[in-house]
Tab-separated table of C-alpha atoms and ligand atoms in Angstrom:
chain	number	residue	atom	x	y	z
A	1	MET	CA	-8.710	-7.805	12.896
A	2	ASN	CA	-11.284	-5.129	13.711
A	3	ALA	CA	-14.482	-4.872	11.370
A	4	ARG	CA	-13.304	-2.321	8.604
A	5	ARG	CA	-12.822	-2.859	4.782
A	6	PRO	CA	-9.920	-4.879	4.100
A	7	LEU	CA	-7.623	-3.685	1.505
A	8	VAL	CA	-5.026	-5.327	-0.157
A	9	ILE	CA	-2.097	-3.759	-2.477
A	10	GLY	CA	0.392	-5.530	-4.077
A	11	ASN	CA	3.760	-4.023	-4.597
A	12	TRP	CA	5.235	-5.200	-7.613
A	13	LYS	CA	8.507	-3.015	-7.499
A	14	MET	CA	10.674	-3.377	-10.205
A	15	ASN	CA	9.503	-6.594	-11.235
A	16	LEU	CA	7.609	-8.119	-14.354
A	17	ASP	CA	7.739	-6.088	-18.090
A	18	PHE	CA	4.450	-5.430	-19.662
A	19	VAL	CA	3.615	-8.870	-20.992
A	20	GLU	CA	4.392	-10.938	-17.706
A	21	ALA	CA	2.357	-7.997	-15.987
A	22	LEU	CA	-0.676	-8.824	-18.280
A	23	HIS	CA	-0.439	-12.422	-17.666
A	24	LEU	CA	-0.503	-12.088	-13.925
A	25	VAL	CA	-3.544	-9.399	-14.267
A	26	GLN	CA	-5.481	-11.915	-16.374
A	27	GLN	CA	-4.477	-14.775	-13.760
A	28	LEU	CA	-5.258	-13.298	-10.385
A	29	GLY	CA	-8.427	-11.487	-12.511
A	30	VAL	CA	-9.734	-15.318	-13.505
A	31	LEU	CA	-9.205	-16.069	-10.042
A	32	LEU	CA	-11.179	-13.414	-8.563
A	33	LYS	CA	-14.256	-14.110	-11.173
A	34	ASN	CA	-14.141	-17.245	-9.980
A	35	ARG	CA	-14.216	-17.070	-6.301
A	36	PRO	CA	-15.258	-13.485	-5.772
A	37	VAL	CA	-13.471	-11.583	-2.280
A	38	GLU	CA	-16.623	-9.983	-1.767
A	39	HIS	CA	-15.400	-8.233	1.512
A	40	THR	CA	-11.593	-6.907	0.116
A	41	ASP	CA	-10.597	-4.438	-2.082
A	42	VAL	CA	-7.638	-5.330	-4.247
A	43	VAL	CA	-4.966	-2.996	-5.753
A	44	VAL	CA	-1.840	-3.856	-8.016
A	45	ALA	CA	0.487	-1.312	-7.952
A	46	ALA	CA	2.908	-2.084	-11.091
A	47	PRO	CA	5.493	-0.132	-12.500
A	48	PHE	CA	5.008	2.879	-14.903
A	49	VAL	CA	5.433	0.988	-17.929
A	50	ASP	CA	3.231	-1.494	-17.405
A	51	LEU	CA	0.074	0.816	-15.912
A	52	ARG	CA	-1.195	1.644	-19.339
A	53	SER	CA	-1.564	-2.432	-20.656
A	54	VAL	CA	-2.865	-3.291	-17.226
A	55	SER	CA	-5.474	-0.390	-17.035
A	56	SER	CA	-7.198	-1.679	-20.172
A	57	ILE	CA	-7.056	-5.293	-19.376
A	58	ILE	CA	-9.003	-4.459	-15.952
A	59	ASP	CA	-11.570	-2.631	-18.170
A	60	SER	CA	-12.027	-4.709	-20.661
A	61	GLU	CA	-12.096	-7.702	-18.631
A	62	ARG	CA	-14.212	-5.910	-15.587
A	63	PHE	CA	-11.673	-7.228	-13.487
A	64	ALA	CA	-12.606	-6.223	-9.862
A	65	ILE	CA	-8.609	-5.286	-9.546
A	66	ALA	CA	-7.811	-1.448	-8.708
A	67	LEU	CA	-4.630	0.044	-9.891
A	68	GLY	CA	-2.046	1.479	-8.363
A	69	ALA	CA	1.258	3.427	-9.095
A	70	GLN	CA	4.610	2.858	-7.022
A	71	HIS	CA	5.551	6.432	-7.086
A	72	VAL	CA	5.243	9.660	-8.353
A	73	ASN	CA	6.557	13.058	-8.828
A	74	SER	CA	5.388	15.982	-6.464
A	75	GLN	CA	5.421	18.557	-8.794
A	76	GLU	CA	3.412	19.364	-12.017
A	77	ASN	CA	4.091	18.413	-15.773
A	78	GLY	CA	7.064	20.303	-16.749
A	79	PRO	CA	10.880	19.898	-16.651
A	80	HIS	CA	11.589	17.298	-14.789
A	81	THR	CA	13.524	14.878	-16.947
A	82	GLY	CA	12.336	11.057	-15.946
A	83	GLU	CA	9.808	12.208	-14.055
A	84	ILE	CA	5.743	10.808	-13.781
A	85	SER	CA	2.892	13.666	-12.587
A	86	THR	CA	-0.318	12.592	-11.103
A	87	SER	CA	-2.034	14.126	-13.557
A	88	MET	CA	-0.472	11.325	-16.397
A	89	LEU	CA	-1.446	8.654	-13.599
A	90	LYS	CA	-4.910	9.375	-13.442
A	91	ARG	CA	-4.950	9.826	-17.143
A	92	LEU	CA	-4.064	5.929	-16.594
A	93	ASN	CA	-7.022	5.432	-14.521
A	94	VAL	CA	-4.337	5.067	-11.325
A	95	GLU	CA	-6.480	5.208	-8.623
A	96	TRP	CA	-4.054	4.728	-5.708
A	97	VAL	CA	-0.029	5.700	-5.469
A	98	LEU	CA	2.418	4.705	-2.768
A	99	VAL	CA	4.014	7.457	-0.815
A	100	GLY	CA	7.411	7.068	0.680
A	101	HIS	CA	7.995	3.596	0.459
A	102	SER	CA	10.897	2.991	2.190
A	103	GLU	CA	13.485	1.793	-1.233
A	104	ARG	CA	11.993	5.401	-2.263
A	105	ARG	CA	13.406	6.741	1.009
A	106	VAL	CA	16.543	4.771	1.259
A	107	HIS	CA	17.805	4.485	-1.913
A	108	TYR	CA	16.582	7.543	-4.037
A	109	PHE	CA	16.994	9.926	-1.239
A	110	MET	CA	13.204	11.055	-0.842
A	111	SER	CA	13.448	13.466	2.200
A	112	ASP	CA	10.664	13.824	4.712
A	113	GLU	CA	9.971	16.791	2.827
A	114	ILE	CA	9.488	15.206	-0.173
A	115	VAL	CA	7.367	12.574	1.093
A	116	ALA	CA	4.679	15.379	2.785
A	117	GLU	CA	4.890	17.157	-0.546
A	118	THR	CA	4.027	14.274	-2.701
A	119	LEU	CA	1.268	13.202	-0.293
A	120	ARG	CA	-0.536	16.637	-0.772
A	121	SER	CA	-0.283	16.382	-4.732
A	122	VAL	CA	-1.181	12.937	-4.857
A	123	VAL	CA	-4.739	13.648	-2.698
A	124	ARG	CA	-5.245	16.705	-4.783
A	125	VAL	CA	-6.104	15.205	-7.841
A	126	GLY	CA	-8.354	12.579	-6.030
A	127	GLN	CA	-6.498	9.841	-5.656
A	128	HIS	CA	-5.515	7.412	-2.445
A	129	ALA	CA	-2.140	8.180	-1.199
A	130	VAL	CA	-0.511	5.011	0.778
A	131	LEU	CA	1.852	6.648	3.082
A	132	CYS	CA	4.531	4.580	4.033
A	133	VAL	CA	6.420	4.365	7.190
A	134	GLY	CA	8.555	2.710	9.310
A	135	GLU	CA	11.767	1.542	11.621
A	136	GLU	CA	15.561	-0.029	10.254
A	137	LEU	CA	16.320	-2.605	12.892
A	138	SER	CA	18.749	-0.745	15.012
A	139	ILE	CA	16.359	1.675	15.742
A	140	ARG	CA	13.818	-0.989	17.206
A	141	GLU	CA	17.023	-2.322	18.758
A	142	SER	CA	17.323	1.193	20.766
A	143	ASP	CA	13.299	0.947	21.501
A	144	GLN	CA	13.202	4.117	19.426
A	145	HIS	CA	10.468	2.526	17.191
A	146	GLU	CA	7.354	3.931	18.710
A	147	ALA	CA	8.814	7.699	18.562
A	148	PHE	CA	10.427	7.463	14.903
A	149	VAL	CA	7.562	6.077	13.321
A	150	ALA	CA	5.101	8.694	14.802
A	151	ALA	CA	7.373	11.712	13.667
A	152	GLN	CA	7.509	10.236	10.203
A	153	LEU	CA	3.673	10.034	10.305
A	154	LYS	CA	3.292	13.496	11.775
A	155	SER	CA	6.044	14.753	9.346
A	156	ALA	CA	3.977	13.599	5.885
A	157	LEU	CA	1.054	14.791	7.158
A	158	ARG	CA	1.557	18.082	7.681
A	159	GLY	CA	-0.138	20.952	5.691
A	160	LEU	CA	-2.595	18.429	4.951
A	161	ASP	CA	-6.258	19.972	4.003
A	162	GLU	CA	-8.519	17.829	6.962
A	163	LYS	CA	-11.151	17.201	3.571
A	164	PHE	CA	-8.219	15.054	2.191
A	165	HIS	CA	-7.929	12.835	5.099
A	166	ALA	CA	-10.140	9.753	3.581
A	167	LEU	CA	-7.712	9.566	0.815
A	168	VAL	CA	-5.111	8.583	3.089
A	169	THR	CA	-3.887	4.963	4.114
A	170	VAL	CA	-1.353	4.104	6.086
A	171	ALA	CA	1.165	0.985	5.260
A	172	TYR	CA	3.256	0.174	8.612
A	173	GLU	CA	6.520	-1.428	6.985
A	174	PRO	CA	9.257	-1.844	9.180
A	175	LEU	CA	12.772	-2.448	6.921
A	176	TRP	CA	14.084	-5.112	8.342
A	177	ALA	CA	11.016	-7.126	7.676
A	178	ILE	CA	10.870	-5.883	3.942
A	179	GLY	CA	11.746	-8.834	1.178
A	180	THR	CA	13.661	-10.851	4.603
A	181	GLY	CA	11.386	-13.685	5.174
A	182	VAL	CA	11.145	-12.064	8.425
A	183	ASN	CA	7.619	-10.686	9.376
A	184	ALA	CA	6.771	-8.645	12.321
A	185	THR	CA	4.664	-10.891	14.319
A	186	SER	CA	1.332	-9.839	15.342
A	187	ALA	CA	1.920	-8.342	18.781
A	188	GLN	CA	4.151	-6.086	16.858
A	189	VAL	CA	1.974	-5.441	14.166
A	190	SER	CA	-1.234	-4.614	16.884
A	191	GLU	CA	1.498	-2.650	18.943
A	192	MET	CA	2.223	-0.161	15.874
A	193	THR	CA	-1.252	0.010	14.126
A	194	ALA	CA	-2.722	1.109	17.583
A	195	LEU	CA	-0.049	4.024	17.825
A	196	LEU	CA	-0.531	4.440	13.961
A	197	ARG	CA	-3.882	5.275	14.620
A	198	THR	CA	-3.512	7.102	17.852
A	199	VAL	CA	-1.620	9.607	16.127
A	200	LEU	CA	-4.136	10.081	13.453
A	201	ARG	CA	-6.815	10.282	14.935
A	202	SER	CA	-5.385	13.078	17.324
A	203	LEU	CA	-4.943	14.895	13.531
A	204	SER	CA	-8.439	14.143	13.554
A	205	PHE	CA	-8.426	11.203	11.114
A	206	THR	CA	-12.410	9.517	11.925
A	207	SER	CA	-11.280	5.911	10.628
A	208	PRO	CA	-7.854	5.423	9.873
A	209	GLN	CA	-6.685	3.103	7.615
A	210	VAL	CA	-3.612	1.373	8.591
A	211	LEU	CA	-2.041	-1.756	6.588
A	212	TYR	CA	1.134	-4.079	7.265
A	213	GLY	CA	3.743	-4.918	5.096
A	214	GLY	CA	7.242	-6.797	5.522
A	215	SER	CA	7.494	-10.394	4.287
A	216	VAL	CA	3.329	-11.203	4.000
A	217	ASN	CA	2.559	-14.272	2.266
A	218	ALA	CA	0.174	-17.176	1.819
A	219	GLU	CA	1.349	-18.804	5.360
A	220	ASN	CA	1.454	-16.261	7.497
A	221	ALA	CA	-1.631	-13.971	6.144
A	222	ALA	CA	-4.422	-15.603	8.166
A	223	LEU	CA	-2.802	-15.308	11.321
A	224	LEU	CA	-1.340	-12.139	11.023
A	225	VAL	CA	-4.813	-10.575	9.737
A	226	ARG	CA	-6.397	-12.431	12.889
A	227	GLU	CA	-4.279	-11.505	15.705
A	228	SER	CA	-4.277	-8.008	14.875
A	229	ASP	CA	-5.873	-4.789	14.378
A	230	VAL	CA	-4.913	-4.366	10.794
A	231	ASP	CA	-6.698	-3.544	7.668
A	232	GLY	CA	-5.026	-5.527	5.593
A	233	PHE	CA	-1.519	-5.771	3.370
A	234	LEU	CA	0.850	-4.154	1.705
A	235	VAL	CA	2.490	-7.024	-0.110
A	236	GLY	CA	6.052	-7.600	-2.385
A	237	GLY	CA	7.555	-10.589	-3.151
A	238	ALA	CA	4.013	-12.714	-2.325
A	239	SER	CA	2.061	-10.734	-4.989
A	240	LEU	CA	4.286	-11.731	-7.924
A	241	LYS	CA	2.430	-14.566	-7.933
A	242	ALA	CA	-1.008	-15.163	-8.584
A	243	GLU	CA	-2.075	-17.959	-6.456
A	244	SER	CA	-0.261	-16.600	-3.072
A	245	PHE	CA	-1.580	-13.052	-3.854
A	246	TYR	CA	-4.724	-14.406	-3.924
A	247	ALA	CA	-4.586	-16.770	-0.852
A	248	ILE	CA	-3.939	-13.578	0.997
A	249	LEU	CA	-6.876	-11.860	-0.281
A	250	GLN	CA	-8.787	-14.549	1.054
A	251	ALA	CA	-7.504	-14.812	4.367
A	252	CYS	CA	-8.497	-11.183	4.642
A	253	ASP	CA	-11.692	-11.927	3.213
A	254	ASP	CA	-12.702	-15.007	5.540
A	255	CYS	CA	-11.395	-13.019	8.518
A	256	TYR	CA	-13.720	-9.873	7.396
A	257	ALA	CA	-16.709	-12.488	7.170
A	258	ILE	CA	-16.051	-13.965	10.375
A	259	LYS	CA	-15.715	-10.900	12.325
A	260	ARG	CA	-18.398	-8.568	10.877
B	1	LIG	P1	7.598	-8.094	0.590
B	1	LIG	O1	6.348	-8.536	1.162
B	1	LIG	O2	8.243	-9.119	-0.341
B	1	LIG	O3	8.809	-8.281	2.122
B	1	LIG	O4	7.652	-6.887	0.116
B	1	LIG	C1	6.889	-5.386	1.166
B	1	LIG	C2	7.059	-4.298	0.966
B	1	LIG	O5	8.199	-3.833	0.265
B	1	LIG	C3	5.554	-3.869	0.057
B	1	LIG	O6	5.649	-2.536	0.128
């Protein structure tokens, strides 16, 4: 890892009702109060229906946790039955929004165009967009992963005004590593974060922030963060337990403190 401030985001996906969510945030908040991670930014991306309660507890307990959403519609408020807008999220103190997670792209037909539109609508209201990119196994096996991911990144950033660059974080999440228990190796993560940074710099990003996601857990986080040039993690399964998520935060924090 480099000496940029790490960021770790817990993506709860479609897990935890609001009571369970409150319980988890309470536990995590207490762990962070007892042993703060001084150098690492912490975000939880909760299901829409949990946001209000999670936001209230973070606020009232003054937990050092920022709130994220997992998706948003790219349109303004209006006739979009069942959808949620950026302004609704903003009212709930949501500061971070995942954009183009592979589960949205694959299962809910989120096209590259919609990903780009969504990213622009998120940063336009001042929220941080976490743009997710990553290849399927077949693409990696045919050695097309670099070209594929670079194209995905460029497409998502098309039409984005430079003044919003600081609000964009990129998460490399290869589909074959998500929820499989098989994480990318440090070498694979390094190769892809280097590629993403090169593309971002070519698009005039001055200090690109790049995360890795895919079967990150309390056991592999320290090695991944030590041996690769990653700025932190986007964590699924291991973010559903306060202890395992906290261990990942600590691994990033320790590594940053050593390397700084
Ligand atoms: P897992 O950590 O469960 O593999 O999920 C990764 C992910 O998709 C985070 O967005």
